mmCIF file of C-alpha atoms and ligand atoms in Angstrom:
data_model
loop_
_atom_site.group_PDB
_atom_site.id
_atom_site.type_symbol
_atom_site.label_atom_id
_atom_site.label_comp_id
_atom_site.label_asym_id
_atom_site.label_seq_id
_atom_site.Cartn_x
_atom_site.Cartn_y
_atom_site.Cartn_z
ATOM 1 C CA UNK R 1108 0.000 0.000 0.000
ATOM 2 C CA UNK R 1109 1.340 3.463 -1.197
ATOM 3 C CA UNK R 1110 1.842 5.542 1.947
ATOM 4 C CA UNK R 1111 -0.430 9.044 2.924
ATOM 5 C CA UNK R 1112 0.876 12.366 2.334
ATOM 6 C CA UNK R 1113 -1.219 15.112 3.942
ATOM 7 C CA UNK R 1114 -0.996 18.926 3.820
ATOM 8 C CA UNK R 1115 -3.368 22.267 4.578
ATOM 9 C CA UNK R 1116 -2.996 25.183 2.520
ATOM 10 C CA UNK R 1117 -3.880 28.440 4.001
ATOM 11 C CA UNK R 1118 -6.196 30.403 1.684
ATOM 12 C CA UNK R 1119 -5.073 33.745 3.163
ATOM 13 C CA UNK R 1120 -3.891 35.811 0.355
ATOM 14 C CA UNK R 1121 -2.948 35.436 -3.603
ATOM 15 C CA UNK R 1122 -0.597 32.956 -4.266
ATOM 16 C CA UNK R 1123 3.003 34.170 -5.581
ATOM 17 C CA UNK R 1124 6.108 32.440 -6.591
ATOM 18 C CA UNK R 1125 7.395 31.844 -2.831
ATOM 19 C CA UNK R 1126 4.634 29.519 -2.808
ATOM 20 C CA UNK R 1127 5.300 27.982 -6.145
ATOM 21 C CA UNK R 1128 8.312 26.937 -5.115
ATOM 22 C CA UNK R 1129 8.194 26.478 -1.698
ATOM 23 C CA UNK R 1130 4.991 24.833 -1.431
ATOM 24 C CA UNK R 1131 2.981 23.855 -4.759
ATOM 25 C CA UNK R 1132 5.802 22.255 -7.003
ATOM 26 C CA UNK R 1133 7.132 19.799 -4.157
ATOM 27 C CA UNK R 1134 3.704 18.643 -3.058
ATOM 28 C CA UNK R 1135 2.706 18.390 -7.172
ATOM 29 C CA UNK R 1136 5.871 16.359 -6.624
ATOM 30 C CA UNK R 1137 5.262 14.091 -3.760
ATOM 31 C CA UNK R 1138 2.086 13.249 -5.165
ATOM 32 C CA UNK R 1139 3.532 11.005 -7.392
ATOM 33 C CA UNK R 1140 4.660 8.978 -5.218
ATOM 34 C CA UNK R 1141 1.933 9.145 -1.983
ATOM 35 C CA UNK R 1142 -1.839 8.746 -2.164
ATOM 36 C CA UNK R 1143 -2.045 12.679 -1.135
ATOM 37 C CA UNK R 1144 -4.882 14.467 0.084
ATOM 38 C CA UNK R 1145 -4.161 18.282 0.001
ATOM 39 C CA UNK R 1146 -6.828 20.537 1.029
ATOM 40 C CA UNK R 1147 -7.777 24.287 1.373
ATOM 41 C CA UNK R 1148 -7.523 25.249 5.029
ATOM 42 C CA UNK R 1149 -10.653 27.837 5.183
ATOM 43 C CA UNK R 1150 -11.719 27.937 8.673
ATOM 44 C CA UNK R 1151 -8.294 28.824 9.746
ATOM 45 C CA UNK R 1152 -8.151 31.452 7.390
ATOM 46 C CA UNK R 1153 -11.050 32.548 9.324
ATOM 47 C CA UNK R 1154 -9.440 33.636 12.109
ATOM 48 C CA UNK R 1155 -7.261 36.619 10.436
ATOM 49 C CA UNK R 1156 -9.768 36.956 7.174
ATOM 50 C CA UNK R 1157 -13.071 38.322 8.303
ATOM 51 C CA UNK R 1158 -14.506 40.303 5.309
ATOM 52 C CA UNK R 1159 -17.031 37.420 3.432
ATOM 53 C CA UNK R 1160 -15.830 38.599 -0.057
ATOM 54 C CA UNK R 1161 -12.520 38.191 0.247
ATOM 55 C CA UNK R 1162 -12.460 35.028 2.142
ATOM 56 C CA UNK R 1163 -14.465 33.104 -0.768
ATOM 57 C CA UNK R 1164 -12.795 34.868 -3.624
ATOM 58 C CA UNK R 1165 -9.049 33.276 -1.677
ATOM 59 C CA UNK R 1166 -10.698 29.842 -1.425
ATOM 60 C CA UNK R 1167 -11.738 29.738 -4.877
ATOM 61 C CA UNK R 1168 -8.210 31.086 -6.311
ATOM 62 C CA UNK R 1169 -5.959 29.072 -4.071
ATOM 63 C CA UNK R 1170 -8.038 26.264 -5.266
ATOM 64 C CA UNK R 1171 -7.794 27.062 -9.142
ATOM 65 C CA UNK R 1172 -4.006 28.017 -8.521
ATOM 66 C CA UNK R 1173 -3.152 24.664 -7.134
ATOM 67 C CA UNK R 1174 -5.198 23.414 -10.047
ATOM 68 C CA UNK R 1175 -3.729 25.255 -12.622
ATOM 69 C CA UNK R 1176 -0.059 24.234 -11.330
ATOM 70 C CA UNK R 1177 -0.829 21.082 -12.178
ATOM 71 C CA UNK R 1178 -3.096 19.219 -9.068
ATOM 72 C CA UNK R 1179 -4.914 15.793 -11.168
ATOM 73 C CA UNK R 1180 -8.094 16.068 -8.531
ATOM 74 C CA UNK R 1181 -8.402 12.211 -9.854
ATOM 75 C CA UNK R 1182 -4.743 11.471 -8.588
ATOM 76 C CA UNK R 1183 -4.930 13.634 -5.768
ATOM 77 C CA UNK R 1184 -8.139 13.630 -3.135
ATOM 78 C CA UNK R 1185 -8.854 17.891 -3.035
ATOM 79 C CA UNK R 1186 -11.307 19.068 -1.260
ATOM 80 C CA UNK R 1187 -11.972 21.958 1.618
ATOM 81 C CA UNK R 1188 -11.544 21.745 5.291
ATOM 82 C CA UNK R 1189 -15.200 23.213 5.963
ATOM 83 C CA UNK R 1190 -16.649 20.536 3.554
ATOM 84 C CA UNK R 1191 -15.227 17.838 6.587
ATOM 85 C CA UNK R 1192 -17.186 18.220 9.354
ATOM 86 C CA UNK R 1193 -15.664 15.378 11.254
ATOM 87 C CA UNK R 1194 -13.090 17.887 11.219
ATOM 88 C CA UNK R 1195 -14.959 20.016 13.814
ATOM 89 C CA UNK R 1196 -16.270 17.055 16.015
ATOM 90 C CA UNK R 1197 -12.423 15.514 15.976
ATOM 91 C CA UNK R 1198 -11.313 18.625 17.157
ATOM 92 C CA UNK R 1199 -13.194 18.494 20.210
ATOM 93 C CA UNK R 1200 -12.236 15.332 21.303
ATOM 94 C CA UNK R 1201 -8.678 16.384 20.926
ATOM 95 C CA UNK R 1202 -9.749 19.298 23.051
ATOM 96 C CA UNK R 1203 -9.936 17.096 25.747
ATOM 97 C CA UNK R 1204 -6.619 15.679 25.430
ATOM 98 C CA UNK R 1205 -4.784 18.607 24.898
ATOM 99 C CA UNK R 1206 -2.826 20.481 27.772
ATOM 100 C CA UNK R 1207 -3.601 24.538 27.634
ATOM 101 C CA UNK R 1208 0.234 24.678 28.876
ATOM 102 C CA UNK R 1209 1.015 23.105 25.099
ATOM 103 C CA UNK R 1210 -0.989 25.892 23.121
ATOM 104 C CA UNK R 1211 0.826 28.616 25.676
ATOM 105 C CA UNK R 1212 4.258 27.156 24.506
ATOM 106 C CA UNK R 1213 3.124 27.906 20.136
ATOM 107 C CA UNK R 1214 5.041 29.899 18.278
ATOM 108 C CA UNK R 1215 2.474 31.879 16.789
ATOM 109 C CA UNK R 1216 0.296 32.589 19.946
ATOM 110 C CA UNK R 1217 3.658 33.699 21.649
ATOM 111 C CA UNK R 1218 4.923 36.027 18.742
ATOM 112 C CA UNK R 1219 1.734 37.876 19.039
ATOM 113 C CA UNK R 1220 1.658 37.739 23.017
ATOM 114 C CA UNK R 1221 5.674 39.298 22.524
ATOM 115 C CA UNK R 1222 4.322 41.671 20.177
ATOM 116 C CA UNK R 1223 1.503 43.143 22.299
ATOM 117 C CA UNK R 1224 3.803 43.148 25.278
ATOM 118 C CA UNK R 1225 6.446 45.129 23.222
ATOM 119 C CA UNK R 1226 3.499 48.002 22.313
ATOM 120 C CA UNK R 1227 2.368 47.555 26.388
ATOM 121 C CA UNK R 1228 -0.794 46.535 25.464
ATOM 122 C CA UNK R 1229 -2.505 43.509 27.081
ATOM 123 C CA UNK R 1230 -0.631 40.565 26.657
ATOM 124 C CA UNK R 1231 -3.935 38.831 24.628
ATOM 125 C CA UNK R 1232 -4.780 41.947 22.872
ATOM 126 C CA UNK R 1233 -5.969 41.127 19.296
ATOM 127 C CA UNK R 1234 -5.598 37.203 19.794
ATOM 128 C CA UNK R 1235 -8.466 35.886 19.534
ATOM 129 C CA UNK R 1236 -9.439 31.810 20.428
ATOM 130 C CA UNK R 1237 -9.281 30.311 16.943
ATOM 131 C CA UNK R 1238 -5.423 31.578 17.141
ATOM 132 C CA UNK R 1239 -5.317 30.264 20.037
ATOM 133 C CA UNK R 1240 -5.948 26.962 19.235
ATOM 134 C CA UNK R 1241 -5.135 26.908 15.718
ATOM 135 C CA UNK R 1242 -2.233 23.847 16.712
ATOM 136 C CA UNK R 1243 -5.375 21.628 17.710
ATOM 137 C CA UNK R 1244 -7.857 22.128 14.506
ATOM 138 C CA UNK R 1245 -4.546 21.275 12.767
ATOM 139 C CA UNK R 1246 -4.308 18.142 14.299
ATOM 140 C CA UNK R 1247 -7.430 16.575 13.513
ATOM 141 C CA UNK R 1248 -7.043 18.155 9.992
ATOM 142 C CA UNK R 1249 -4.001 15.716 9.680
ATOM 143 C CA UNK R 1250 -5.420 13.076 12.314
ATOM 144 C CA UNK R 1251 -8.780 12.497 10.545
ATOM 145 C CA UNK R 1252 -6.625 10.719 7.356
ATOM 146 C CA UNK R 1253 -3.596 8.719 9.283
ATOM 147 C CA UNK R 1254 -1.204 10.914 6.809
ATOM 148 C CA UNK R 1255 2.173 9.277 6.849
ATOM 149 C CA UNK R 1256 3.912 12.232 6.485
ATOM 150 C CA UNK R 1257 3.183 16.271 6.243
ATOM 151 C CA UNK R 1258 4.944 18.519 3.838
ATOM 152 C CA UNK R 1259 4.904 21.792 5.375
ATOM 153 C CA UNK R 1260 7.219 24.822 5.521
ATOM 154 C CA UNK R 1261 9.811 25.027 8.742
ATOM 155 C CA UNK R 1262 7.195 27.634 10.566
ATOM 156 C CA UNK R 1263 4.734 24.682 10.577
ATOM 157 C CA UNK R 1264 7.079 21.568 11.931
ATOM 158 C CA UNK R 1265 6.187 22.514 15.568
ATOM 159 C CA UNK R 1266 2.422 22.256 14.780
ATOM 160 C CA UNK R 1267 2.411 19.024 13.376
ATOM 161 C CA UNK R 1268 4.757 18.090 16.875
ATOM 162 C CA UNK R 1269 1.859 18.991 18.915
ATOM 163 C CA UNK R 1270 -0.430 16.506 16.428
ATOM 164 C CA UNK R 1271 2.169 13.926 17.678
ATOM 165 C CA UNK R 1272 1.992 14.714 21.074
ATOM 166 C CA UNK R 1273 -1.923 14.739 20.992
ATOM 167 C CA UNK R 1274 -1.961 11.629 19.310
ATOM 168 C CA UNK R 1275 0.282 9.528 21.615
ATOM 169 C CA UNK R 1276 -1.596 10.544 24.445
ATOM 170 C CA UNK R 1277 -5.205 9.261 23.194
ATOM 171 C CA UNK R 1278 -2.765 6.151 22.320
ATOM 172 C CA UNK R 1279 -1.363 5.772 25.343
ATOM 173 C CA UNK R 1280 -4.981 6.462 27.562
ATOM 174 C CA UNK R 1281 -6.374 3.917 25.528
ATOM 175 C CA UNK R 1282 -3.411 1.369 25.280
ATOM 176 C CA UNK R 1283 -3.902 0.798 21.453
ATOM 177 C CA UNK R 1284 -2.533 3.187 18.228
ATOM 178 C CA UNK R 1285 -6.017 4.545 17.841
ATOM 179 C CA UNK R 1286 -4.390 7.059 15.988
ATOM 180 C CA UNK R 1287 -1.601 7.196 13.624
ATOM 181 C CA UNK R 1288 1.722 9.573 14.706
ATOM 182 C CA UNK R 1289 2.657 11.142 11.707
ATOM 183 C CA UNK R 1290 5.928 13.095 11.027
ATOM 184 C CA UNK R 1291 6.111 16.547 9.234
ATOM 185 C CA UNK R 1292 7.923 16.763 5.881
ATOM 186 C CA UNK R 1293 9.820 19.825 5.794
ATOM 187 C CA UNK R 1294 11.571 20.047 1.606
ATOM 188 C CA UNK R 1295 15.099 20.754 2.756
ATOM 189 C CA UNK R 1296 16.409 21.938 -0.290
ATOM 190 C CA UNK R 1297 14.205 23.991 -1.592
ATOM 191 C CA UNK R 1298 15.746 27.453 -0.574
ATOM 192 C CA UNK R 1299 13.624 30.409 0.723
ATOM 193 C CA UNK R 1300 12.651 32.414 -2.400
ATOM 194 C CA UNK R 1301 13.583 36.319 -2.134
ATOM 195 C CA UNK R 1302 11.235 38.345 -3.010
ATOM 196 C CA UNK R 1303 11.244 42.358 -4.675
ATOM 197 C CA UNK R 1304 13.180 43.829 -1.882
ATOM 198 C CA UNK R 1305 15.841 41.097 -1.171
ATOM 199 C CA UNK R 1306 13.655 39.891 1.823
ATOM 200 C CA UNK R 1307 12.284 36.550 2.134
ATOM 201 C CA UNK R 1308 8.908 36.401 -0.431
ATOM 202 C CA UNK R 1309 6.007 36.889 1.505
ATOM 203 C CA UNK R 1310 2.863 38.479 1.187
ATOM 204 C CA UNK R 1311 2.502 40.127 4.500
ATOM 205 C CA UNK R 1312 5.825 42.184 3.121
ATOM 206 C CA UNK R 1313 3.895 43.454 -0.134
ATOM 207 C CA UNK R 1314 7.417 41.951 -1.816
ATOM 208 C CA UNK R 1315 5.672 39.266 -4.198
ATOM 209 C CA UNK R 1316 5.746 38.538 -7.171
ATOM 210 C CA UNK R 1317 1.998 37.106 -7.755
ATOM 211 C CA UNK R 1318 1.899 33.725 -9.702
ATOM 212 C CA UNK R 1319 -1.061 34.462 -11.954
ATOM 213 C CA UNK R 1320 -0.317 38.609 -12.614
ATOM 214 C CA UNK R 1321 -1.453 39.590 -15.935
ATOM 215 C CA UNK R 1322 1.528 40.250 -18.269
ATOM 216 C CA UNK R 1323 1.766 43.835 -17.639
ATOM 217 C CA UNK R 1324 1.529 43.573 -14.384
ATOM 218 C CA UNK R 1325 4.192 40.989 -14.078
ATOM 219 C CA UNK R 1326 6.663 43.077 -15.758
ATOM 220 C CA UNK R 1327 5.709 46.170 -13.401
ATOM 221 C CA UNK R 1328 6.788 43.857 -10.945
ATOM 222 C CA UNK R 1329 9.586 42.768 -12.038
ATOM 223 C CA UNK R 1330 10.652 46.244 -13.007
ATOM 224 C CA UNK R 1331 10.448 47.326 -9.076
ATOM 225 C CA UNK R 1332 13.174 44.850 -7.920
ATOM 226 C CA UNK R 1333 15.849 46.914 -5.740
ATOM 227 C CA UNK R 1334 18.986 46.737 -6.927
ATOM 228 C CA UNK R 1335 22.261 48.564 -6.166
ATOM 229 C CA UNK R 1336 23.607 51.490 -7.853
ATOM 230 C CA UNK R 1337 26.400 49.467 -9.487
ATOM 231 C CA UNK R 1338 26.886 51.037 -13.490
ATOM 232 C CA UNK R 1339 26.017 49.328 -16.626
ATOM 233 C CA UNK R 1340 29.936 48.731 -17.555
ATOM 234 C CA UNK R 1341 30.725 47.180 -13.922
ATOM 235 C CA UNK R 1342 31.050 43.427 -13.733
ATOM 236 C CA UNK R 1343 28.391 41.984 -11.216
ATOM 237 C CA UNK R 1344 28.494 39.289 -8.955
ATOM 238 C CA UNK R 1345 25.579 36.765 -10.256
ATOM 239 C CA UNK R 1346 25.010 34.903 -6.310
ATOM 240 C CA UNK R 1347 24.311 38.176 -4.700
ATOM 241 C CA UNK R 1348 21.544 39.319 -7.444
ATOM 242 C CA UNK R 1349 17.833 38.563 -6.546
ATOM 243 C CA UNK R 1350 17.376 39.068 -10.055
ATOM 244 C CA UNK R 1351 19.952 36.632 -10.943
ATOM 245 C CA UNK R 1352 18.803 34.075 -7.420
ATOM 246 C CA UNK R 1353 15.121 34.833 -9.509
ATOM 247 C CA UNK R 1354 16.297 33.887 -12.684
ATOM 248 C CA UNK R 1355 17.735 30.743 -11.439
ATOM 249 C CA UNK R 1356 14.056 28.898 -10.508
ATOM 250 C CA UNK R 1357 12.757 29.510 -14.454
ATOM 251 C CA UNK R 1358 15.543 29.157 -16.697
ATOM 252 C CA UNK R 1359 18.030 26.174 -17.997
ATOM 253 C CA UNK R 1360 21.147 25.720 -16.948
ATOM 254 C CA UNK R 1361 22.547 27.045 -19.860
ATOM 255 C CA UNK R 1362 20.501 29.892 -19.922
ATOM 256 C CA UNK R 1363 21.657 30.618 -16.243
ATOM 257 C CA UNK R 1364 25.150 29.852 -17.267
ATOM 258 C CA UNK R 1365 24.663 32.837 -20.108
ATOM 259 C CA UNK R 1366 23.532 35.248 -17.831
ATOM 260 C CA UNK R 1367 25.920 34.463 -15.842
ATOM 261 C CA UNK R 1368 28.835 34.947 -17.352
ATOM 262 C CA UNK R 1369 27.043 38.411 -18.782
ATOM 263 C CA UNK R 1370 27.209 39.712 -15.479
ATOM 264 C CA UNK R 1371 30.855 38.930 -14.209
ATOM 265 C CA UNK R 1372 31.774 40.533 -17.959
ATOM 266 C CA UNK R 1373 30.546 43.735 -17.736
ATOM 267 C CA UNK R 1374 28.325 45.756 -20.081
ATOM 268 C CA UNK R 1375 25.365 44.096 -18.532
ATOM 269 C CA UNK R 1376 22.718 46.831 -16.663
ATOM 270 C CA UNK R 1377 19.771 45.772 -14.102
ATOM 271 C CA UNK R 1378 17.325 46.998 -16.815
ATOM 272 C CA UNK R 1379 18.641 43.987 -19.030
ATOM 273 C CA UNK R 1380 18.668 41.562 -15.851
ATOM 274 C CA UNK R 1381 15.324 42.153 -15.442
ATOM 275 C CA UNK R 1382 13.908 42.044 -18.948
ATOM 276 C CA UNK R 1383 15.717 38.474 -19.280
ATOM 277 C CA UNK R 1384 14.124 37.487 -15.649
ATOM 278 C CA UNK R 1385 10.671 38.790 -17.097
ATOM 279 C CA UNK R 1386 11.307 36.697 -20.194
ATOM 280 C CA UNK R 1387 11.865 33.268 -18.353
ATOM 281 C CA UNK R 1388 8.844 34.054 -15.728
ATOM 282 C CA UNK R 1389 6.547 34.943 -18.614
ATOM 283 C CA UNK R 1390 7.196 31.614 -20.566
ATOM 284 C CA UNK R 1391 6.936 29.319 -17.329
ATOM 285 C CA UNK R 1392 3.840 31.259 -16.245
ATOM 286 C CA UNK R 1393 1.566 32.158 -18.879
ATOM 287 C CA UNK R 1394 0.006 28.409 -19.363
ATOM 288 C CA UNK R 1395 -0.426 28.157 -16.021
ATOM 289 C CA UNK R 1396 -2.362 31.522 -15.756
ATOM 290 C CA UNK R 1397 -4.092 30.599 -18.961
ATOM 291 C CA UNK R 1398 -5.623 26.889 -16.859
ATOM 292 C CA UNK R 1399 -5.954 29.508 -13.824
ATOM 293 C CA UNK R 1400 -8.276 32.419 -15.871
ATOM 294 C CA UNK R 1401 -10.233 29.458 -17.515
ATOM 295 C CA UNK R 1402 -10.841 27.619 -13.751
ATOM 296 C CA UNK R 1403 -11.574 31.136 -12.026
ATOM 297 C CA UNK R 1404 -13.734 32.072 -14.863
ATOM 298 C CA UNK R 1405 -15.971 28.587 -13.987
ATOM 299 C CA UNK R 1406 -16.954 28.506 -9.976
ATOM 300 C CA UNK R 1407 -19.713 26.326 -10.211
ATOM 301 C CA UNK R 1408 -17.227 23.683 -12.008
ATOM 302 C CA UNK R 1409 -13.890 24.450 -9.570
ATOM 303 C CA UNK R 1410 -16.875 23.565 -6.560
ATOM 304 C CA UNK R 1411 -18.103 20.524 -8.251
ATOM 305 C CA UNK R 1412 -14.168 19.158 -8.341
ATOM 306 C CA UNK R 1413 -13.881 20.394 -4.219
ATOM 307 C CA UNK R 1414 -17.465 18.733 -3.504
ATOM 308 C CA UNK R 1415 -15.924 15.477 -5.456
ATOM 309 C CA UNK R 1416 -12.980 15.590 -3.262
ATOM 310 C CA UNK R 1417 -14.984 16.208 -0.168
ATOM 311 C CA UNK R 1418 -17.045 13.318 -0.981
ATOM 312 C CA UNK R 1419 -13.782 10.692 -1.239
ATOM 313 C CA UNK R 1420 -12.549 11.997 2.230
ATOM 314 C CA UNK R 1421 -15.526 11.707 4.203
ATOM 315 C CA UNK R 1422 -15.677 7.949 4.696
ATOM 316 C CA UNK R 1423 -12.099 8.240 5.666
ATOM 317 C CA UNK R 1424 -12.613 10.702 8.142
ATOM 318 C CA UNK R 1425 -15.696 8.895 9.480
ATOM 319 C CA UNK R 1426 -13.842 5.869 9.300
ATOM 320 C CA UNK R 1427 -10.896 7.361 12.029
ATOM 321 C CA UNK R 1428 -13.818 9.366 14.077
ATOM 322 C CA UNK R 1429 -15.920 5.983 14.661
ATOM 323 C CA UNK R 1430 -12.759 4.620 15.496
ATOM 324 C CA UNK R 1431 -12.254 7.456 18.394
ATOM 325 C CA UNK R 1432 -15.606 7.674 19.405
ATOM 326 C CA UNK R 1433 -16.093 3.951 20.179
ATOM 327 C CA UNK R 1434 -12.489 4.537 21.906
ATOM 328 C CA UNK R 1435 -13.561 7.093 23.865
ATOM 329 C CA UNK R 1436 -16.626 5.649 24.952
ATOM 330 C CA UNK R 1437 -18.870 7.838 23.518
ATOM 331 C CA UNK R 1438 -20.337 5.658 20.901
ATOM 332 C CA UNK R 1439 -21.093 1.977 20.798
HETATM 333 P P1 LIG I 1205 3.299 34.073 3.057
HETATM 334 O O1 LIG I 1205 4.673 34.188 3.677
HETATM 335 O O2 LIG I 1205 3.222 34.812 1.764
HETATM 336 O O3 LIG I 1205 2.198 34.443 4.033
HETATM 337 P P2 LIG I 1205 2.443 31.379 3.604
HETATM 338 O O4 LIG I 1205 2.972 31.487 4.992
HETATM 339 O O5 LIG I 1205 0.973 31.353 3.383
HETATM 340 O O6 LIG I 1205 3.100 32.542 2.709
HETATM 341 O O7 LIG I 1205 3.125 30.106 2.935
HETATM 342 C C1 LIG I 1205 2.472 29.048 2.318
HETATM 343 C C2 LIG I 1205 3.523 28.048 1.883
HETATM 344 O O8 LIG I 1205 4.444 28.630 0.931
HETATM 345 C C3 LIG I 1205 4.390 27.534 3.029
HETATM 346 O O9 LIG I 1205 4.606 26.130 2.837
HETATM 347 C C4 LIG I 1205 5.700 28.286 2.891
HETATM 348 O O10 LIG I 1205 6.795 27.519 3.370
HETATM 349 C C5 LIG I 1205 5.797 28.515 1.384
HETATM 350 N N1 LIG I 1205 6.492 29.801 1.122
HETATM 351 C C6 LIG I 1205 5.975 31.035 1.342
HETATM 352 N N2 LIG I 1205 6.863 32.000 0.999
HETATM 353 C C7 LIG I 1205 7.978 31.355 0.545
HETATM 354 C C8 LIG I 1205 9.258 31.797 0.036
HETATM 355 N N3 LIG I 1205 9.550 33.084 -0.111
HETATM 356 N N4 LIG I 1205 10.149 30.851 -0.332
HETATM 357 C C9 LIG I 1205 9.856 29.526 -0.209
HETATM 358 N N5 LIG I 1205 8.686 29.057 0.258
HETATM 359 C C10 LIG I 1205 7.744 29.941 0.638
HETATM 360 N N1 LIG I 1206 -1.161 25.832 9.341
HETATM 361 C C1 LIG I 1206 -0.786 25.605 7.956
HETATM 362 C C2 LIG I 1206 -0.169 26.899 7.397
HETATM 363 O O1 LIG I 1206 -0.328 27.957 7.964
HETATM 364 C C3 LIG I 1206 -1.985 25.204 7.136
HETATM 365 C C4 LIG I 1206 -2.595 23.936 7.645
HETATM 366 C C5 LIG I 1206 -3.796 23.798 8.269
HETATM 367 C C6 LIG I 1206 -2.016 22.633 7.578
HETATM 368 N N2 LIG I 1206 -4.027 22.488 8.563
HETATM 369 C C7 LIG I 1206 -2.965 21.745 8.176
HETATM 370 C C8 LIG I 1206 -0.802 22.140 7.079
HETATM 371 C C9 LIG I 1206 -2.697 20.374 8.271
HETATM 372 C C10 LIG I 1206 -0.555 20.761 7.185
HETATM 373 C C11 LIG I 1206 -1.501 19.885 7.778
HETATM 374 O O2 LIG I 1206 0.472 26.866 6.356
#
């Protein structure tokens, strides 16, 4: 039997090129090897997204973008966390295992706790409960479907920890592996991608470089990377370019070794960096924002292919909650 791969994807924002990268292309990848179910985390978007309008329009184009990239929803079980409702009953069984001292001790409650504390403002101003325990809906996200593994980005590694520690202790109260430990995946090589200001890509920066951008809008972006004020004549060093680090993700190694060597020559200015970066982006891009206009243009279809998915992952979720509740005593 081909072993479960299992990840969430956060449908907080438009996807960019960090996330191509660092996210899409290695769990397109994975997928061809794991029975993978990847699925649109909505509710926890809920917690930072409150405006109705924009919340549906990120589900819908996270959705089509992993789509578009290349997601077979016949290869791959796709569907949305809301759609799961097992989801929601799991999560408050592992309520009842899970020690309040564990969700003190998260990251991301204790960044925002450090960052109220730093503007002397009540240490829980802001946070709200859904942050709060954000590490236990993620558990039964990746509990419900005994995933063998979980690709996620470093940030994420101590969440799924905290899905292994709430795991072994409903194992070890009910003496039996009731529930499968997985372990998180985290792509080691796959280096962070910078983004327009030499910072790490991200979209609460406003540095991205969006992965479905209309061609004119692509270039614009393009166009704004910071660079120094070296002259057109001077030779440049390649590895300390974001243009050139950019480059690098879309073009061949011959292409890269051409550019290259074009910078360490001389005679080479940013403006011509750039247009060759655009060049490479544009070609890689395009048919994927071609798939992603078509799928956005169709909602009623891009739902049919998440109610499809939904519909595969509900017995296995129901499967893993009977399993619990009869555990638990509270059926059967
Ligand atoms: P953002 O930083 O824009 O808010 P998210 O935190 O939603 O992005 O990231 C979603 C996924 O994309 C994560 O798996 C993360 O590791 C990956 N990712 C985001 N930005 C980058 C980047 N600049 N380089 C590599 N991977 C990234
Ligand atoms: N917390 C993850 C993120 O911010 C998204 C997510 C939700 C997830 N549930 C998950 C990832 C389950 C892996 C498994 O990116």
């Amino acid at each position: 039997m081909k072993k479960i791969a299992l990840t969430g994807i956060k449908p907080t924002g438009v996807l960019h090129i960090g996330n191509y990268f660092g996210a899409i292309k290695p769990a397109l990848h994975l997928a061809k090897e794991y029975d993978a179910r990847y699925f649109i985390a909505d509710y926890h978007a809920l917690n930072t997204v409150k405006d109705p309008q924009v919340l549906s329009a990120h589900i819908r184009e996270v959705a089509a973008g992993w789509l578009a990239a290349g997601l077979d929803p016949e290869e791959v079980i796709f569907y949305r966390q809301s759609s799961i409702p097992e989801t929601f009953e799991l999560t408050t069984i592992l309520m009842a295992f899970t020690g309040k001292g564990l969700m003190n001790r998260a990251h991301a409650y204790k960044a925002a706790v450090q960052e109220n504390l730093e503007k002397h403002e009540d240490p829980d101003a802001g946070i709200n409960m859904g942050l709060f325990t954000y590490p236990v809906l993620m558990a039964a996200d990746i509990l419900l479907f005994n995933p063998d593994v979980v690709p996620v980005g470093k940030d994420q590694v101590q969440h799924v920890e905290m899905a292994q520690d709430i795991a072994q202790g409903i194992n070890f109260n009910y003496k039996g592996e009731i529930l499968k430990v997985p372990r998180a995946a985290v792509q080691a090589a796959v280096a962070v991608v910078p983004g327009l200001d030499g910072r790490k890509m991200s979209k609460s920066y406003g540095n991205t470089i969006p992965l479905f951008a209309p061609e004119k809008e692509l270039r614009k972006r393009i166009m704004r990377i910071v660079t120094n004020s070296q002259g057109v004549q001077e030779p440049k060093d390649p590895e300390t370019s974001q243009i050139y680090l950019l480059y690098k993700l879309f073009a061949s190694a011959e292409e890269q070794r051409a550019l290259a060597k074009h910078y360490r020559e001389g005679g080479m200015g940013w403006g011509d960096a750039k247009e060759a970066l655009f060049q490479v982006v544009h070609r890689e891009l395009s048919p994927l924002r071609t798939r992603f206009e078509a799928l956005i243009a169709d909602p009623a279809a891009l739902d049919t292919i998440l109610a499809q998915g939904a519909a595969k992952a509900r017995p296995l979720a129901q499967a893993t909650l009977n399993r619990l509740r009869r555990a638990v005593g509270i059926a059967g």
